[in-house]
XYZ file of C-alpha atoms in Angstrom:
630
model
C -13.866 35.037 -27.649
C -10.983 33.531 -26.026
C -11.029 31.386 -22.984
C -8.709 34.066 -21.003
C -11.655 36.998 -21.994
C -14.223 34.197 -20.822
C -12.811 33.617 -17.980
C -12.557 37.226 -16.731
C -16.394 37.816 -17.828
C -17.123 34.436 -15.819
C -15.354 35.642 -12.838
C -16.951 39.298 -12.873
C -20.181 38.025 -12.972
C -19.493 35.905 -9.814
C -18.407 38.340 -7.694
C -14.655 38.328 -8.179
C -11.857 35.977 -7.621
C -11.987 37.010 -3.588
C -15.876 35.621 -4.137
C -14.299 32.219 -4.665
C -13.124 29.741 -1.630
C -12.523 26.951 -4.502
C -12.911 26.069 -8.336
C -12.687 22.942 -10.281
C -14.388 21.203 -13.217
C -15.981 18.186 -14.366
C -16.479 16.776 -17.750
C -18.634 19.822 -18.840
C -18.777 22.327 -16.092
C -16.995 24.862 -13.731
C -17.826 24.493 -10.730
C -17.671 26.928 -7.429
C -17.939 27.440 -4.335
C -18.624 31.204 -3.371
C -18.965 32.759 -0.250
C -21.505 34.960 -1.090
C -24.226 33.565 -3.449
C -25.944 36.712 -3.461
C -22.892 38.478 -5.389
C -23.460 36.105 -8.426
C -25.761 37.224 -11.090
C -26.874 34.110 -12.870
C -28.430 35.853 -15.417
C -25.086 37.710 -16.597
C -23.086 34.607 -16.691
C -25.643 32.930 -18.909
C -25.171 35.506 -21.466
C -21.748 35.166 -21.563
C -20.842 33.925 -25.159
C -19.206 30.552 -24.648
C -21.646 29.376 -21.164
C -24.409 27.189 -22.432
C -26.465 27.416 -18.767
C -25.363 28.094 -15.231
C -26.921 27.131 -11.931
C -26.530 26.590 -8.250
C -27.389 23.277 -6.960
C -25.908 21.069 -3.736
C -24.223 24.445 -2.776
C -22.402 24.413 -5.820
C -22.365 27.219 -8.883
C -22.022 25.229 -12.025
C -21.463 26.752 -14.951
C -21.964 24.906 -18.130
C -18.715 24.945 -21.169
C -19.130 21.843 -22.746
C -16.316 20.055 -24.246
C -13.675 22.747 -23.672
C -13.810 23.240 -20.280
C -10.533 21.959 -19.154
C -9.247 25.081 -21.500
C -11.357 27.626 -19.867
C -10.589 26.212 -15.913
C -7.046 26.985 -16.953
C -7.493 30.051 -17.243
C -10.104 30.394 -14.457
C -7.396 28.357 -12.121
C -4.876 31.224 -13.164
C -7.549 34.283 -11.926
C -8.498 32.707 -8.741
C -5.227 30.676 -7.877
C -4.271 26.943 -7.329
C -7.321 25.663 -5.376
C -7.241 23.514 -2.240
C -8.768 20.499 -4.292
C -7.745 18.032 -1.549
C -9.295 19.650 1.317
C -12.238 19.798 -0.145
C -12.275 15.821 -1.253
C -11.041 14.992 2.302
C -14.343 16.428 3.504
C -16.262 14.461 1.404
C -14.536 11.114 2.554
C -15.260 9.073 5.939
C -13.202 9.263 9.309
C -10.953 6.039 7.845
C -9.974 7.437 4.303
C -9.097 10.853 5.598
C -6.805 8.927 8.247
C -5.412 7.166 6.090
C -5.319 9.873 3.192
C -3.468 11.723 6.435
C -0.903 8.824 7.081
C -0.199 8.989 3.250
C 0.663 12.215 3.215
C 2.740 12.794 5.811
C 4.949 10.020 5.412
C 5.722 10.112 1.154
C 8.025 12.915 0.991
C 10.070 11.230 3.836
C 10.099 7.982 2.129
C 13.270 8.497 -0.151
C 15.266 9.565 2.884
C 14.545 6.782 5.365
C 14.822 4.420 1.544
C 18.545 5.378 1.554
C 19.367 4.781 4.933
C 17.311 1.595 5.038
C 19.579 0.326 1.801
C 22.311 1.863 3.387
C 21.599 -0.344 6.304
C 21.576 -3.439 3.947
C 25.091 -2.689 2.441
C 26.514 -1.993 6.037
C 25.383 -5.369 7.089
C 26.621 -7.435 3.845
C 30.098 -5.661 4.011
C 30.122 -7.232 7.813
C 29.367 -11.150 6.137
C 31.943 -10.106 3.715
C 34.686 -9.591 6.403
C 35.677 -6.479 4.375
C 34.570 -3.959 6.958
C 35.721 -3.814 11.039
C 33.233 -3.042 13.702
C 36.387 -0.779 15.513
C 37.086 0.626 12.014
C 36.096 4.209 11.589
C 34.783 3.565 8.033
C 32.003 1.531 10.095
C 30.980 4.255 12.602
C 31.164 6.732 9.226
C 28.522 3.879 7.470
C 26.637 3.890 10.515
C 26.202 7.555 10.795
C 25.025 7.680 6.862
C 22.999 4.558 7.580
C 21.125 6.082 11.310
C 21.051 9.909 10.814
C 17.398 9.677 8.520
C 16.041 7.697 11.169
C 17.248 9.359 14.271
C 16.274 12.447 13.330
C 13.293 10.949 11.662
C 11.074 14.010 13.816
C 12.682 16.200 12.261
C 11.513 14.837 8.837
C 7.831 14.389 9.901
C 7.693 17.682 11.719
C 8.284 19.266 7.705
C 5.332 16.775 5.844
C 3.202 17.026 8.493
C 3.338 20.980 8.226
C 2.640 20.638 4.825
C 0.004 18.659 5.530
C -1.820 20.002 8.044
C -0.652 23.745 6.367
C 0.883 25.490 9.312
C 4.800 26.674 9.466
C 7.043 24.336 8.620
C 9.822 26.432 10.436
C 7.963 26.513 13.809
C 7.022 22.838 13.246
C 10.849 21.964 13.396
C 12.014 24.231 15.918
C 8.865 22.278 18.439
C 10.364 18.975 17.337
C 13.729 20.010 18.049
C 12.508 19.986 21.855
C 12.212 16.280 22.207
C 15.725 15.727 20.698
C 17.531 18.146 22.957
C 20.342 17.413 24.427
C 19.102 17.713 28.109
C 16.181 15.326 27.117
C 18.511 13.070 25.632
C 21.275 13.542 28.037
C 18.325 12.542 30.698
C 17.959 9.512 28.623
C 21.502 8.526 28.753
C 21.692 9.222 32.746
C 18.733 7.318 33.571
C 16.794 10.166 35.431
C 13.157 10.540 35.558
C 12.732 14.037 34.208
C 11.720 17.526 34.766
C 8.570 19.327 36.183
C 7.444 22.436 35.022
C 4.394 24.106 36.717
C 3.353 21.005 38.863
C 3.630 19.089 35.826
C 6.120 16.636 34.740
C 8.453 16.046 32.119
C 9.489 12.799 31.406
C 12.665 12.090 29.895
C 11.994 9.619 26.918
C 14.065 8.895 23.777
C 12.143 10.503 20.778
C 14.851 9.720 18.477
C 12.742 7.656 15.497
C 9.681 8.158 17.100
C 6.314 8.581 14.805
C 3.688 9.462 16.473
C 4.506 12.420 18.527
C 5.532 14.530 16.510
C 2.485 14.524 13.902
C 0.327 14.607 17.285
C 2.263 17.991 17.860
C 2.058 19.739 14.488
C -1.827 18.883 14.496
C -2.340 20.847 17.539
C 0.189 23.369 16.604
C -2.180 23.885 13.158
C -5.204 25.011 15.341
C -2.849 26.601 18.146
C -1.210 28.632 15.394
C -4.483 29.886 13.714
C -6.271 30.806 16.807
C -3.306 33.051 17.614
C -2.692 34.783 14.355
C -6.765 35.660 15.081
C -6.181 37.224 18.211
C -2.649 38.980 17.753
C -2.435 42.201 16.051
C -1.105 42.311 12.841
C 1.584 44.764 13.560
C 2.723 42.345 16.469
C 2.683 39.039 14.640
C 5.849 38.640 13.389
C 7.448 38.749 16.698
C 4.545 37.553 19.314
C 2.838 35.083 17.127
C 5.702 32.474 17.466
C 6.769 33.099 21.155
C 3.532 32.147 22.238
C 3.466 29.524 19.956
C 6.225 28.324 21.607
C 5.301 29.261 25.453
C 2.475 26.957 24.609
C 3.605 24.290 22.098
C 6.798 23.362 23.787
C 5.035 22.796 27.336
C 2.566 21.075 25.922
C 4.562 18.415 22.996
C 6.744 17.771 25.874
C 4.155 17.162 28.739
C 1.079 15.699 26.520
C 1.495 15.022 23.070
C 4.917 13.407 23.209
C 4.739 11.166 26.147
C 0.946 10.283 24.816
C 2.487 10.065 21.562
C 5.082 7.346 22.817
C 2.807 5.196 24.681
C 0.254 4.657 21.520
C 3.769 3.995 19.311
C 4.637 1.437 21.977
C 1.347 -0.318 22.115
C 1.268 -0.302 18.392
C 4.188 -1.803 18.905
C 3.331 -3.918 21.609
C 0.520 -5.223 19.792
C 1.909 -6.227 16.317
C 4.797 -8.098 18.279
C 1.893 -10.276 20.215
C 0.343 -11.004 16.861
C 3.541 -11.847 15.056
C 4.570 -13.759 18.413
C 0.690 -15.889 18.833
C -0.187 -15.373 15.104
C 3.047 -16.711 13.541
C 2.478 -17.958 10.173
C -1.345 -17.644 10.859
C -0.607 -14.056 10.727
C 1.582 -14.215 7.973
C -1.123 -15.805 5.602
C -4.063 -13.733 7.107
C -2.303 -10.407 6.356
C -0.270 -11.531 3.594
C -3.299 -13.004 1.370
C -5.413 -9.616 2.658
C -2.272 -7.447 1.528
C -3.650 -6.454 -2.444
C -6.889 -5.648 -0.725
C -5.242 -3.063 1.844
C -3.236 -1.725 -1.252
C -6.662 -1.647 -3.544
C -8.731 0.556 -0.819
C -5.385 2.891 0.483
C -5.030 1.164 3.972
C -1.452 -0.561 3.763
C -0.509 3.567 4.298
C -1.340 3.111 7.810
C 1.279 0.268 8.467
C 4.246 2.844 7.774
C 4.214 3.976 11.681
C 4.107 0.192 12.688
C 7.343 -0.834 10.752
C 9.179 2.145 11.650
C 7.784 1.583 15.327
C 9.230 -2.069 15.040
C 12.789 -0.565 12.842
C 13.207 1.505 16.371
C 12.330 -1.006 18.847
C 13.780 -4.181 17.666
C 15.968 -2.571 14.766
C 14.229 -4.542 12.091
C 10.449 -5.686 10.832
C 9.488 -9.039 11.099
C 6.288 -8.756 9.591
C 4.687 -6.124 7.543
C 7.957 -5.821 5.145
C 9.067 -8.855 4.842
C 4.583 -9.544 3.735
C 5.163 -6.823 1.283
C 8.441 -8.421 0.130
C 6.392 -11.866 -1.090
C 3.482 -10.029 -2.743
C 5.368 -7.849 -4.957
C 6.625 -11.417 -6.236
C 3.202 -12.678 -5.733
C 1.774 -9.890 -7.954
C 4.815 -10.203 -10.492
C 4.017 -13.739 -11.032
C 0.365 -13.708 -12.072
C 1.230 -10.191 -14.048
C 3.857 -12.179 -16.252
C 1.372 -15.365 -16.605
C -1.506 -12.674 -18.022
C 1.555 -11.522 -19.890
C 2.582 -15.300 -21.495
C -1.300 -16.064 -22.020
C -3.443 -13.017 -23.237
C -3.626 -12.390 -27.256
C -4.056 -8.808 -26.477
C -0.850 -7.150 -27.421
C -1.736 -3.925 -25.999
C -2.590 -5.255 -22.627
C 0.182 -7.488 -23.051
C 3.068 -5.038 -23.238
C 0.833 -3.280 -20.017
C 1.237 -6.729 -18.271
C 5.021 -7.392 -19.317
C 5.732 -3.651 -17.743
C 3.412 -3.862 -14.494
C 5.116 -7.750 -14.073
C 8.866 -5.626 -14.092
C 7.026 -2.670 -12.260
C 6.155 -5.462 -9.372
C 9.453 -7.385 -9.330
C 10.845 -3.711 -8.100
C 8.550 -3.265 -5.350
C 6.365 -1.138 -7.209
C 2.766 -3.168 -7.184
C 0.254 -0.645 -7.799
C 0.214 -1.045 -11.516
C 0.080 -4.793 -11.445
C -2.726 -4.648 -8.838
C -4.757 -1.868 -10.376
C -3.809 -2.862 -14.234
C -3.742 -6.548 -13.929
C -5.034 -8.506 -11.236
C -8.594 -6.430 -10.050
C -9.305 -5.909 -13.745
C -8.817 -9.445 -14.537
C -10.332 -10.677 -11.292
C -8.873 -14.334 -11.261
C -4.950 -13.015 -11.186
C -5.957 -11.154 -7.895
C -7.449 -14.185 -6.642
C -4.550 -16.214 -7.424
C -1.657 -13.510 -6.036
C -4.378 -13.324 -2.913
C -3.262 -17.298 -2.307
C -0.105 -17.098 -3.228
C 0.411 -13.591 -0.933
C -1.150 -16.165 2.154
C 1.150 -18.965 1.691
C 4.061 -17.150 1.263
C 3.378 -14.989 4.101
C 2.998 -17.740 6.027
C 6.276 -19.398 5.275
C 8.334 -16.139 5.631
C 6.355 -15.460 9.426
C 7.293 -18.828 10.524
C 10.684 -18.941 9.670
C 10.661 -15.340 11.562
C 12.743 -13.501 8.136
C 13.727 -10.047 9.028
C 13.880 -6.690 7.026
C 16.727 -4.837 8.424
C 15.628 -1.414 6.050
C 12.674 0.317 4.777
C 13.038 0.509 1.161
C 10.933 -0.767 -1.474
C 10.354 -4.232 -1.150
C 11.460 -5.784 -4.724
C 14.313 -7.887 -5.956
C 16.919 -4.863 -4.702
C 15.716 -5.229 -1.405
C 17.798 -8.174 -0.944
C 20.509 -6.431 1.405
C 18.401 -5.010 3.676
C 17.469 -8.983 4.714
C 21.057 -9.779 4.816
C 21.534 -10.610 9.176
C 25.101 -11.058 10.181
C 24.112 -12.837 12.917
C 21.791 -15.365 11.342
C 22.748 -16.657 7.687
C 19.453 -18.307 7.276
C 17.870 -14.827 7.072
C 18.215 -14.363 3.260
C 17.818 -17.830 2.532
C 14.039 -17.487 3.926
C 13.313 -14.399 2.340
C 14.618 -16.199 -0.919
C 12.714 -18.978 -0.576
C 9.386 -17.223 0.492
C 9.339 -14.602 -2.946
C 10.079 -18.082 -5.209
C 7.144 -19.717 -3.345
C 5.147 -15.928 -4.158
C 5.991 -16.087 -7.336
C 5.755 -19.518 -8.809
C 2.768 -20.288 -6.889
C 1.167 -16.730 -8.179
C 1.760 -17.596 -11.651
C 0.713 -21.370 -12.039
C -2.945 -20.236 -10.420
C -3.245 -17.383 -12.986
C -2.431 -20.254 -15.658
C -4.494 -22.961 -14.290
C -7.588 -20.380 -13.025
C -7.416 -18.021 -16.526
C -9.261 -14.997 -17.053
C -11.812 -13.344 -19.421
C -9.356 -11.697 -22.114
C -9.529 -8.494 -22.810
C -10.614 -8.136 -26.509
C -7.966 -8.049 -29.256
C -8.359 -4.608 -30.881
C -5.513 -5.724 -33.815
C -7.781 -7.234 -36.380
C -4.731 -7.620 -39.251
C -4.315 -10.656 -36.882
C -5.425 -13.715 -38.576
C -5.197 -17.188 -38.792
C -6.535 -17.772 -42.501
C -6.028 -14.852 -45.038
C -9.614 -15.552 -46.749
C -11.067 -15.898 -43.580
C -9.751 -12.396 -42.601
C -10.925 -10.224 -45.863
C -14.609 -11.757 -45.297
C -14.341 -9.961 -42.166
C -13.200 -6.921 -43.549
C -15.541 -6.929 -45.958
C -18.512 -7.476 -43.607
C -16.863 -5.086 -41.185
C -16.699 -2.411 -43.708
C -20.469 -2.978 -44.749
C -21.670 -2.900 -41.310
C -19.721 0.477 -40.839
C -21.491 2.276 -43.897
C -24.955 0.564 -42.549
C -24.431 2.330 -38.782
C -22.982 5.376 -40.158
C -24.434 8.575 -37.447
C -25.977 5.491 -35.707
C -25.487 5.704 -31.928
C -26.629 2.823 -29.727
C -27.755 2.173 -26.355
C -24.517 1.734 -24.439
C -26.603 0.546 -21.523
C -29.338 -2.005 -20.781
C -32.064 0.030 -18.961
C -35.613 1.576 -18.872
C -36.299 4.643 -21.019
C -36.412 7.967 -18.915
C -37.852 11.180 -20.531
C -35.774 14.523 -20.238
C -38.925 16.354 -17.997
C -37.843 13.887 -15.114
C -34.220 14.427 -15.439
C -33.786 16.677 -12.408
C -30.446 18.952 -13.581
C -31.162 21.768 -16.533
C -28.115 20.975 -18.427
C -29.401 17.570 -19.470
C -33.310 17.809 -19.901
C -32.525 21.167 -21.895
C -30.195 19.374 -23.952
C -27.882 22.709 -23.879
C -24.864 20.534 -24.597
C -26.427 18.428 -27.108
C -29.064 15.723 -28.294
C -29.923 13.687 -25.362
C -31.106 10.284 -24.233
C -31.735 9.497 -20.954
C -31.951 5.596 -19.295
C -32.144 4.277 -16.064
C -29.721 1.254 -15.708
C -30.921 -1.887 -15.311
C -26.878 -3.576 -15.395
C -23.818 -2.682 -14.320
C -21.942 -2.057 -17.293
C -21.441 0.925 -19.764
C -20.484 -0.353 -23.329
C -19.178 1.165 -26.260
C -22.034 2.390 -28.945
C -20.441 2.498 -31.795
C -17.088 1.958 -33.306
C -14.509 4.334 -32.437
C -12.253 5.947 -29.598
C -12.281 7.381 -26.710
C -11.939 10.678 -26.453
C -12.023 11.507 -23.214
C -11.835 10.072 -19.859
C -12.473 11.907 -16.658
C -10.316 10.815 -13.256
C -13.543 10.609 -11.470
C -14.530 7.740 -13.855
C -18.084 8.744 -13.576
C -18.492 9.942 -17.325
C -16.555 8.927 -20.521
C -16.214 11.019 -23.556
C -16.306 8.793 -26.977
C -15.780 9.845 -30.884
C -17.183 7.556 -33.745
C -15.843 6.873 -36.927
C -18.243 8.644 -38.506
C -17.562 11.869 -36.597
C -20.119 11.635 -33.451
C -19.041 12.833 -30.338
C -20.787 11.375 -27.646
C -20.878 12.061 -23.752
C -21.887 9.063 -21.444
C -22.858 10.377 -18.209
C -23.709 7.812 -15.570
C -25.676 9.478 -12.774
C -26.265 12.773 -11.818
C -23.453 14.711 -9.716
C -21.558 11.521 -9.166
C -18.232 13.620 -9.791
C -18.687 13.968 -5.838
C -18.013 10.216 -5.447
C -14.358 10.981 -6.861
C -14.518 7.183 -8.743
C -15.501 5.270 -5.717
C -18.026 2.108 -7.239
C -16.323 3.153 -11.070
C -14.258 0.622 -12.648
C -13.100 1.866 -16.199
C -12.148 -0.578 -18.922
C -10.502 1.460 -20.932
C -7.981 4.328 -21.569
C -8.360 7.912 -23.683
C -7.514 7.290 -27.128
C -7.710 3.094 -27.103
C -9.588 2.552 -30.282
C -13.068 0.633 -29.181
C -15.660 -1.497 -30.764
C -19.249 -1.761 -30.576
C -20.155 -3.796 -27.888
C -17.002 -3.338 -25.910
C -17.472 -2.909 -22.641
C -16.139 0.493 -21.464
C -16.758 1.014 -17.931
C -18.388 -1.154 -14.766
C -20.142 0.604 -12.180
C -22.036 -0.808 -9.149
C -25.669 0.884 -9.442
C -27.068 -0.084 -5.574
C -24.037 1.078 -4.083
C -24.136 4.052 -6.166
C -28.019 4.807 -5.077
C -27.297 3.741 -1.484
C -24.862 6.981 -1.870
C -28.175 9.193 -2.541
C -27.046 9.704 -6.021
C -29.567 9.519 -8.687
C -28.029 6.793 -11.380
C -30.309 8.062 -14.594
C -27.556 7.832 -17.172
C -27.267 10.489 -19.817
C -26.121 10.225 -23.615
C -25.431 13.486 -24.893
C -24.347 14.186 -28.776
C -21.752 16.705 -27.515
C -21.284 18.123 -31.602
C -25.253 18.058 -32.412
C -24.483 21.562 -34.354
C -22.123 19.971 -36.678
C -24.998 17.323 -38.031
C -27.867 18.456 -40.405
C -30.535 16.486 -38.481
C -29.639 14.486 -35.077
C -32.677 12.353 -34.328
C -34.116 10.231 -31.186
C -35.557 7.011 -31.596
C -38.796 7.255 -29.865
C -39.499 5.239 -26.962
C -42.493 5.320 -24.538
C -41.380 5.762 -20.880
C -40.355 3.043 -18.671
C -39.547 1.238 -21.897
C -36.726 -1.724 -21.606
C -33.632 -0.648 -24.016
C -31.027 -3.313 -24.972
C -27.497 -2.490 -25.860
C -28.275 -3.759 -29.274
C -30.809 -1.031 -29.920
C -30.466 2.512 -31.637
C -31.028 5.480 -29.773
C -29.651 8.191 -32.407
C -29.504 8.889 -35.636
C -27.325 11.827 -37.100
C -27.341 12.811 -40.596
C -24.915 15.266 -42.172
């Protein structure tokens, strides 16, 4: 059967595509969520040829493929649609993470344009040092138009991500935001007058131009606004009465509430990170600056793009939270390229070489993620290096004139015609980040990752013995499969999920960890990796396929307390350690940890047997769990 005939007997049985709100997968399974669980015959879809079990359990339909499941999704993605995975993650995260997720969102796809006009900015600015450009020339007023439309009009912008965001019209959103930039608000403005009143209620007249906050206050009401009417209007009328009294309320309202409200949070946002950069100084600079990998590691430096274009419209520049980002991409450059200079891996370090360049350009999240917090002492030492820096930059007061990405090419944008010094500081500060970064990586070290390139080799005799012993070893442990945990031995009857205690994927061993690492069971690859992080799919030289599984529904956790070694198809070793997981956290969660080790191509083996153990029996990585025989 093919996976497109599978897929419409799958979605049949369910109810029908309008049955589904949302589908995804996991490492073996489809999962649903239906509206009506009473249209899905179970029964049916387990006698579908290709489903090995189905279920419902945590309000979820799962429906058991195996291996292949990312080949039948596709085709169950193309029956139902493209599925509102985010949404659905969002409301599995806390109140912080989906603000943040939120602040993410909305401000990416505006991030090239407000990148060119910050650069555009820095150019302006070192063709005035040069003398080749008049302030009364109109080449400048041209430069300055290029340079201050993105940000002027910066509402404008956010009115279109934040209607993709919050999924409401992105025309409507624009024509509501084009209310606080009209010219009799801005005319007002200009004149000095207090405002308007409409109703009894006031308008004020206040210069939205660059402002942040208002307008993604106004397109999150307009989403609920807009939904509650298209409930209540007919549908004959919609097209005409659905936006005019969107707009008889929206426009009232963004212009009496949500933009003056709006305004006042921007300004004590502002407010308040000027009286910190003011009393803090370079207390600040080393507080936030060391912190600054941490913030990037957990998703919160999103939330500081209103504050620096807050402080770009205020004061017309950032004196803090760009220039800190400025000295820790140098800071994490520095302790990539020492990892780089002093690891014997050559895999990890061409990864280190790239993430080191990656860094120098602003772009830190590979050095931070690849590097540093896998390596542990690198972060430390870019953490101390981030600090001092910071603090040096904060108390020499160095400016960032543009919002761009804060690498090497940022220079311009800290080029101030009125104060030369300016650049110097900002130079100064990145050598400090850097040099500083990369002698504590040197001097602290780090646990090397493993060489995998065993023609490597200091004596040639020294080398074949190795071989030789290797290649013994490998006909010894052929079909063996290991423990690739330390834990106690669970039996299948107390495994509470069908899939695994009726082995329907495969041969299967269950343990309850006792550590906090996964390692590899045999020699091999890896095969698969999931972007949860919660299982890892593994193939051994001999042929075994092997599914680690750590806990039970911990797909839900979406990686959170995973840390994976590895990547798909790195060639691993026995004993290497694959994947580190934090157990308490994980059970503090409510998630049950038993992990599960699941011979995912039992049927290709003549016999695939368990080593017996008695229950609550202590299993070391060292000892066999499996033996397959062909």
């Amino acid at each position: 059967m093919s996976y497109k005939e599978l897929a419409n007997q799958i979605i049949d049985q369910i109810g029908g595509k309008d049955n589904v709100i949302r589908a995804w997968h996991c490492v073996t399974r489809l999962r649903f969520h239906v509206k009506d669980e009473q249209k899905v015959d179970l029964t049916k879809v387990k006698e579908i040829s290709g489903v090995m079990g189905a279920q419902f359990q945590n309000g979820q339909l799962q429906i058991i493929i195996g291996n292949k499941v990312s080949d039948a999704f596709k085709e169950i993605e193309a029956i139902v649609g493209v599925q509102d995975k985010e949404e659905v993650q969002d409301n599995q995260k806390g109140p912080l993470s989906r603000f943040l997720d939120m602040i993410s969102g909305v401000f990416s796809p505006v991030i090239p344009a407000i990148a060119g006009a910050g650069m555009m900015k820095g150019l302006l600015a070192l063709l005035q040092v040069l003398g080749w450009i008049s302030e009364e020339s109109d080449a400048f007023q041209v430069l300055t138009i290029i340079s201050n439309a993105a940000f002027y009009f910066l509402p404008f912008l956010l009115a279109i991500s934040a209607a993709k965001r919050f999924k409401v019209s992105e025309y409507l959103s624009i024509a509501i935001a084009g209310a606080l930039l009209y010219p009799t608000i801005t005319a007002g403005v200009a004149s000095g007058e207090s405002g308007l009143g409409f109703l009894g209620m006031p308008i004020p007249f206040i210069d939205y131009s660059s402002t942040v906050i208002p307008v993604i206050l106004m397109v999150w009401v307009l989403s609920y606004v807009y939904r509650f009417i298209e409930k209540i209007v007919p549908g004959a009328l919609r097209i005409v009465l659905t936006p005019t009294l969107v707009f008889l309320l929206m426009i009232p309202f963004t212009l009496i509430v949500a933009g003056p409200i709006g305004f006042v949070i921007g300004d004590y946002v502002g407010i308040g990170v000027g009286w910190l950069y003011e009393n803090g100084g370079a207390i600040a600079g080393l507080l936030v600056g060391g912190l600054l990998p941490l913030f990037i590691v957990t998703g919160m430096h999103y939330g500081f793009a209103p504050i620096i274009l807050q402080n770009m419209t205020k004061n017309g520049f950032d004196p803090f939270i760009l220039p800190l980002n400025l000295v820790n991409s140098l800071a994490q450059s520095g302790a990539a390229f020492a990892v780089a200079i002093k690891t014997k891996n050559k895999k990890f370090k061409a990864i280190a070489v790239s993430s080191g360049v990656s860094a120098l350009l602003g772009v830190t999240e590979p050095a931070v993620f690849g590097v540093s917090l896998k390596l542990k002492r690198p972060l430390y030492a870019s953490m101390i290096a981030g600090g001092i820096s910071g603090g040096f930059a904060l108390y020499f007061g160095v400016k960032c004139f543009g919002f761009v990405a804060q690498g090497l090419e940022a220079f311009p944008v800290y080029i101030d015609p009125a104060d030369g010094m300016n650049l110097v500081y900002a130079a100064i500060s990145i050598l400090i980040a850097f040099v500083i970064s990369f002698i504590l990586t040197w001097i602290l070290g780090f646990e090397d990752v493993p060489v995998d390139d065993k023609s490597v080799a200091t004596e040639k005799q020294t080398t074949e013995s190795k071989k030789e012993q290797s290649s013994a070893q490998d006909v010894m442990s052929s079909g063996v499969v290991n423990s690739p945990l330390k834990g106690t031995f669970t039996p299948l009857e107390e495994v509470p999920d069908k899939t695994f205690s009726e082995e329907v994927i495969g041969t299967t061993v269950a343990i309850e960890p006792t550590d906090n690492k996964i390692v590899a069971p045999f020699d091999g690859t890896v095969a698969m990796l999931y972007p949860t992080k919660h299982a890892i799919g593994l193939k051994s030289d001999t042929g075994v396929e092997v599914l680690i599984h750590i806990g039970l529904e911990t797909v839900n956790l979406d990686g959170k307390y995973f840390d994976v070694q590895v990547s798909q198809g790195d060639t691993i070793a026995k004993g290497q350690e694959l994947v580190a997981f934090d157990r308490e956290s994980i059970r503090a969660e409510g998630y049950n940890i038993v992990t599960l080790i699941v011979v995912t191509n039992s049927d290709q083996f003549t016999t695939t047997e368990k080593v017996h153990f008695d229950k609550n029996q202590l299993i070391e990585t060292t000892a066999e769990i499996i033996q397959t025989k062909k």
